[in-house]
Amino acid sequence: VDQAECVPTFVHHAARDLPAWTEGGARLRLIAGNAYGRRAPVQVLSPLFDVTCVAGPGAVFDLPAEHAERALYVLEGEVELDDRTVRAGELAIELGGTPGRLCARTTVTALLFGGAPYGTPPHLWWNFVAAERARIEQLENQLRRFTGQSERLALEREALGAQDSSEELARLDEQEGAARAANQT
């Protein structure tokens, strides 16, 4: 939570730099965090893991034991997670306890992820997450202001587009850029 308001950053890591291995017949790649005794080079601000999984029928392995909360999202195929069938488009969540055993029934592409419990439940709105409700309200107001400005400018742009006024379109581009910059502060 102390990192909740940190400045966003982006650092690229080539796929070849991410740990990849075979576990129980499945090809796994650690995208972020730590799992299965491995650590990804991606900097994270809390204990977590994010692993891609491609497995053929019959592959069997356990979800990582290092984290209290674990989840599996199946993109393609079907797996058995302990006594549950998880199909494409479904999410299975495990909270605490012994990590579940995954068995691929078909060719599977999945994402395994999880981490430490969050503590106090966060506040959620759209794709914003914050520890305090007031922060969500602030972000919501900023977005509404920005969206309103963008919608007005888009309507003006659409009206001018039919007239093909390059000078006016350039002016609207500048206004839209200024509106975005003002709302990023």
Short mmCIF file of C-alpha atoms in Angstrom, two decimals:
data_model
loop_
_atom_site.label_atom_id
_atom_site.label_comp_id
_atom_site.label_asym_id
_atom_site.label_seq_id
_atom_site.Cartn_x
_atom_site.Cartn_y
_atom_site.Cartn_z
CA VAL A 1 0.00 0.00 0.00
CA ASP A 2 2.91 2.41 0.64
CA GLN A 3 3.74 2.12 -3.10
CA ALA A 4 0.14 2.72 -4.22
CA GLU A 5 0.79 6.26 -5.41
CA CYS A 6 4.23 5.70 -6.92
CA VAL A 7 5.08 7.12 -10.32
CA PRO A 8 4.22 4.64 -13.09
CA THR A 9 7.19 3.25 -14.99
CA PHE A 10 7.78 0.95 -17.93
CA VAL A 11 10.82 -1.23 -18.44
CA HIS A 12 11.02 -3.71 -21.31
CA HIS A 13 12.41 -7.20 -20.70
CA ALA A 14 12.95 -9.45 -23.70
CA ALA A 15 11.26 -12.85 -23.58
CA ARG A 16 14.69 -14.50 -23.60
CA ASP A 17 15.45 -12.78 -20.25
CA LEU A 18 12.39 -14.27 -18.51
CA PRO A 19 12.78 -17.64 -16.78
CA ALA A 20 11.29 -20.45 -18.86
CA TRP A 21 11.22 -24.17 -18.05
CA THR A 22 9.21 -27.38 -18.28
CA GLU A 23 7.28 -28.62 -15.28
CA GLY A 24 5.31 -31.88 -15.40
CA GLY A 25 4.99 -31.68 -19.19
CA ALA A 26 3.96 -28.00 -19.29
CA ARG A 27 6.05 -25.13 -20.69
CA LEU A 28 6.06 -22.31 -18.16
CA ARG A 29 7.44 -18.76 -18.36
CA LEU A 30 7.66 -16.46 -15.34
CA ILE A 31 6.59 -12.99 -16.46
CA ALA A 32 6.81 -11.20 -13.11
CA GLY A 33 7.50 -11.94 -9.45
CA ASN A 34 8.69 -15.27 -8.15
CA ALA A 35 7.39 -18.81 -8.42
CA TYR A 36 8.70 -22.37 -8.47
CA GLY A 37 12.00 -21.19 -6.93
CA ARG A 38 12.62 -18.74 -9.79
CA ARG A 39 12.54 -14.93 -9.99
CA ALA A 40 11.74 -12.76 -13.02
CA PRO A 41 13.85 -9.65 -13.68
CA VAL A 42 10.71 -7.46 -13.76
CA GLN A 43 10.55 -5.16 -10.73
CA VAL A 44 7.40 -5.67 -8.66
CA LEU A 45 6.26 -3.76 -5.59
CA SER A 46 4.57 -6.61 -3.75
CA PRO A 47 4.96 -10.39 -3.49
CA LEU A 48 3.31 -11.85 -6.59
CA PHE A 49 3.68 -14.19 -9.54
CA ASP A 50 2.53 -14.17 -13.14
CA VAL A 51 3.28 -17.31 -15.16
CA THR A 52 2.23 -18.28 -18.69
CA CYS A 53 1.52 -21.96 -19.28
CA VAL A 54 1.28 -23.99 -22.47
CA ALA A 55 0.59 -27.67 -21.86
CA GLY A 56 -0.36 -30.73 -23.85
CA PRO A 57 -2.97 -33.28 -22.78
CA GLY A 58 -1.86 -35.17 -19.69
CA ALA A 59 0.57 -32.55 -18.34
CA VAL A 60 0.39 -32.53 -14.52
CA PHE A 61 1.91 -30.04 -12.08
CA ASP A 62 1.05 -28.09 -8.93
CA LEU A 63 0.32 -24.39 -8.72
CA PRO A 64 3.20 -22.54 -7.01
CA ALA A 65 3.42 -23.00 -3.24
CA GLU A 66 5.24 -19.71 -2.49
CA HIS A 67 2.08 -17.58 -2.41
CA ALA A 68 -1.05 -17.71 -0.25
CA GLU A 69 -3.41 -16.67 -3.03
CA ARG A 70 -3.28 -18.39 -6.42
CA ALA A 71 -5.44 -18.28 -9.52
CA LEU A 72 -5.63 -19.94 -12.90
CA TYR A 73 -7.24 -18.38 -15.97
CA VAL A 74 -7.67 -20.73 -18.94
CA LEU A 75 -7.40 -19.02 -22.33
CA GLU A 76 -7.69 -22.18 -24.44
CA GLY A 77 -8.44 -25.78 -23.57
CA GLU A 78 -9.60 -27.50 -20.42
CA VAL A 79 -7.87 -28.46 -17.19
CA GLU A 80 -8.72 -30.28 -14.03
CA LEU A 81 -7.69 -28.35 -10.90
CA ASP A 82 -8.04 -30.81 -8.05
CA ASP A 83 -11.72 -31.79 -8.34
CA ARG A 84 -12.84 -28.84 -10.53
CA THR A 85 -12.97 -28.62 -14.31
CA VAL A 86 -11.81 -25.24 -15.60
CA ARG A 87 -12.58 -24.42 -19.23
CA ALA A 88 -11.50 -21.66 -21.62
CA GLY A 89 -12.70 -18.29 -20.36
CA GLU A 90 -12.99 -19.46 -16.74
CA LEU A 91 -11.05 -18.42 -13.64
CA ALA A 92 -10.31 -20.67 -10.66
CA ILE A 93 -9.13 -19.07 -7.40
CA GLU A 94 -7.37 -20.72 -4.46
CA LEU A 95 -7.01 -18.91 -1.15
CA GLY A 96 -4.49 -20.46 1.23
CA GLY A 97 -4.01 -24.14 1.84
CA THR A 98 -2.11 -26.62 -0.27
CA PRO A 99 -1.53 -25.57 -3.88
CA GLY A 100 -3.87 -27.30 -6.28
CA ARG A 101 -2.74 -29.90 -8.77
CA LEU A 102 -3.39 -29.02 -12.40
CA CYS A 103 -3.96 -31.70 -15.03
CA ALA A 104 -4.39 -30.70 -18.68
CA ARG A 105 -7.27 -32.58 -20.31
CA THR A 106 -6.59 -30.98 -23.70
CA THR A 107 -3.93 -28.70 -25.15
CA VAL A 108 -4.04 -25.72 -22.81
CA THR A 109 -2.91 -22.12 -22.78
CA ALA A 110 -3.35 -20.54 -19.35
CA LEU A 111 -2.19 -17.81 -17.04
CA LEU A 112 -1.24 -18.63 -13.45
CA PHE A 113 -1.08 -15.68 -11.08
CA GLY A 114 -1.42 -14.63 -7.48
CA GLY A 115 0.47 -13.30 -4.52
CA ALA A 116 0.19 -12.19 -0.94
CA PRO A 117 -3.22 -11.21 0.46
CA TYR A 118 -3.88 -7.51 -0.05
CA GLY A 119 -4.83 -6.78 3.56
CA THR A 120 -7.56 -4.16 3.67
CA PRO A 121 -9.84 -4.68 0.66
CA PRO A 122 -9.13 -2.02 -1.98
CA HIS A 123 -11.70 0.27 -3.52
CA LEU A 124 -12.41 -0.44 -7.19
CA TRP A 125 -14.00 1.62 -9.92
CA TRP A 126 -13.64 0.76 -13.59
CA ASN A 127 -9.89 -0.02 -13.90
CA PHE A 128 -8.87 2.13 -10.94
CA VAL A 129 -7.79 0.54 -7.67
CA ALA A 130 -6.97 2.55 -4.54
CA ALA A 131 -6.63 2.07 -0.81
CA GLU A 132 -8.84 5.09 -0.09
CA ARG A 133 -12.32 5.78 -1.51
CA ALA A 134 -11.47 9.50 -1.79
CA ARG A 135 -8.70 8.69 -4.28
CA ILE A 136 -11.13 6.76 -6.49
CA GLU A 137 -13.53 9.72 -6.42
CA GLN A 138 -10.70 12.06 -7.42
CA LEU A 139 -9.71 9.81 -10.34
CA GLU A 140 -13.34 9.43 -11.38
CA ASN A 141 -13.79 13.23 -11.49
CA GLN A 142 -10.57 13.68 -13.48
CA LEU A 143 -11.68 11.05 -15.98
CA ARG A 144 -15.15 12.59 -16.36
CA ARG A 145 -13.60 16.02 -17.01
CA PHE A 146 -11.20 14.54 -19.55
CA THR A 147 -13.90 12.43 -21.20
CA GLY A 148 -16.21 15.42 -21.47
CA GLN A 149 -13.50 17.51 -23.13
CA SER A 150 -12.54 14.65 -25.45
CA GLU A 151 -16.15 14.01 -26.46
CA ARG A 152 -16.72 17.70 -27.25
CA LEU A 153 -13.51 17.87 -29.27
CA ALA A 154 -14.36 14.62 -31.10
CA LEU A 155 -17.77 16.00 -32.09
CA GLU A 156 -16.15 19.20 -33.35
CA ARG A 157 -13.56 17.15 -35.23
CA GLU A 158 -16.29 15.02 -36.82
CA ALA A 159 -18.21 18.10 -37.92
CA LEU A 160 -15.08 19.69 -39.36
CA GLY A 161 -13.90 16.47 -40.98
CA ALA A 162 -16.69 16.69 -43.52
CA GLN A 163 -15.48 20.20 -44.40
CA ASP A 164 -11.81 19.09 -44.47
CA SER A 165 -10.52 22.19 -42.70
CA SER A 166 -6.91 21.22 -41.97
CA GLU A 167 -6.26 24.40 -39.95
CA GLU A 168 -9.28 23.77 -37.71
CA LEU A 169 -8.34 20.09 -37.27
CA ALA A 170 -4.83 21.14 -36.24
CA ARG A 171 -6.33 23.58 -33.69
CA LEU A 172 -8.49 20.77 -32.26
CA ASP A 173 -5.45 18.47 -32.07
CA GLU A 174 -3.66 21.12 -29.99
CA GLN A 175 -6.70 21.60 -27.72
CA GLU A 176 -7.06 17.84 -27.23
CA GLY A 177 -3.35 17.51 -26.40
CA ALA A 178 -3.62 20.39 -23.92
CA ALA A 179 -6.70 18.80 -22.32
CA ARG A 180 -4.86 15.51 -21.89
CA ALA A 181 -1.80 17.24 -20.40
CA ALA A 182 -3.97 19.23 -17.97
CA ASN A 183 -5.69 16.10 -16.75
CA GLN A 184 -2.45 14.18 -16.19
CA THR A 185 -1.47 16.51 -13.35
#
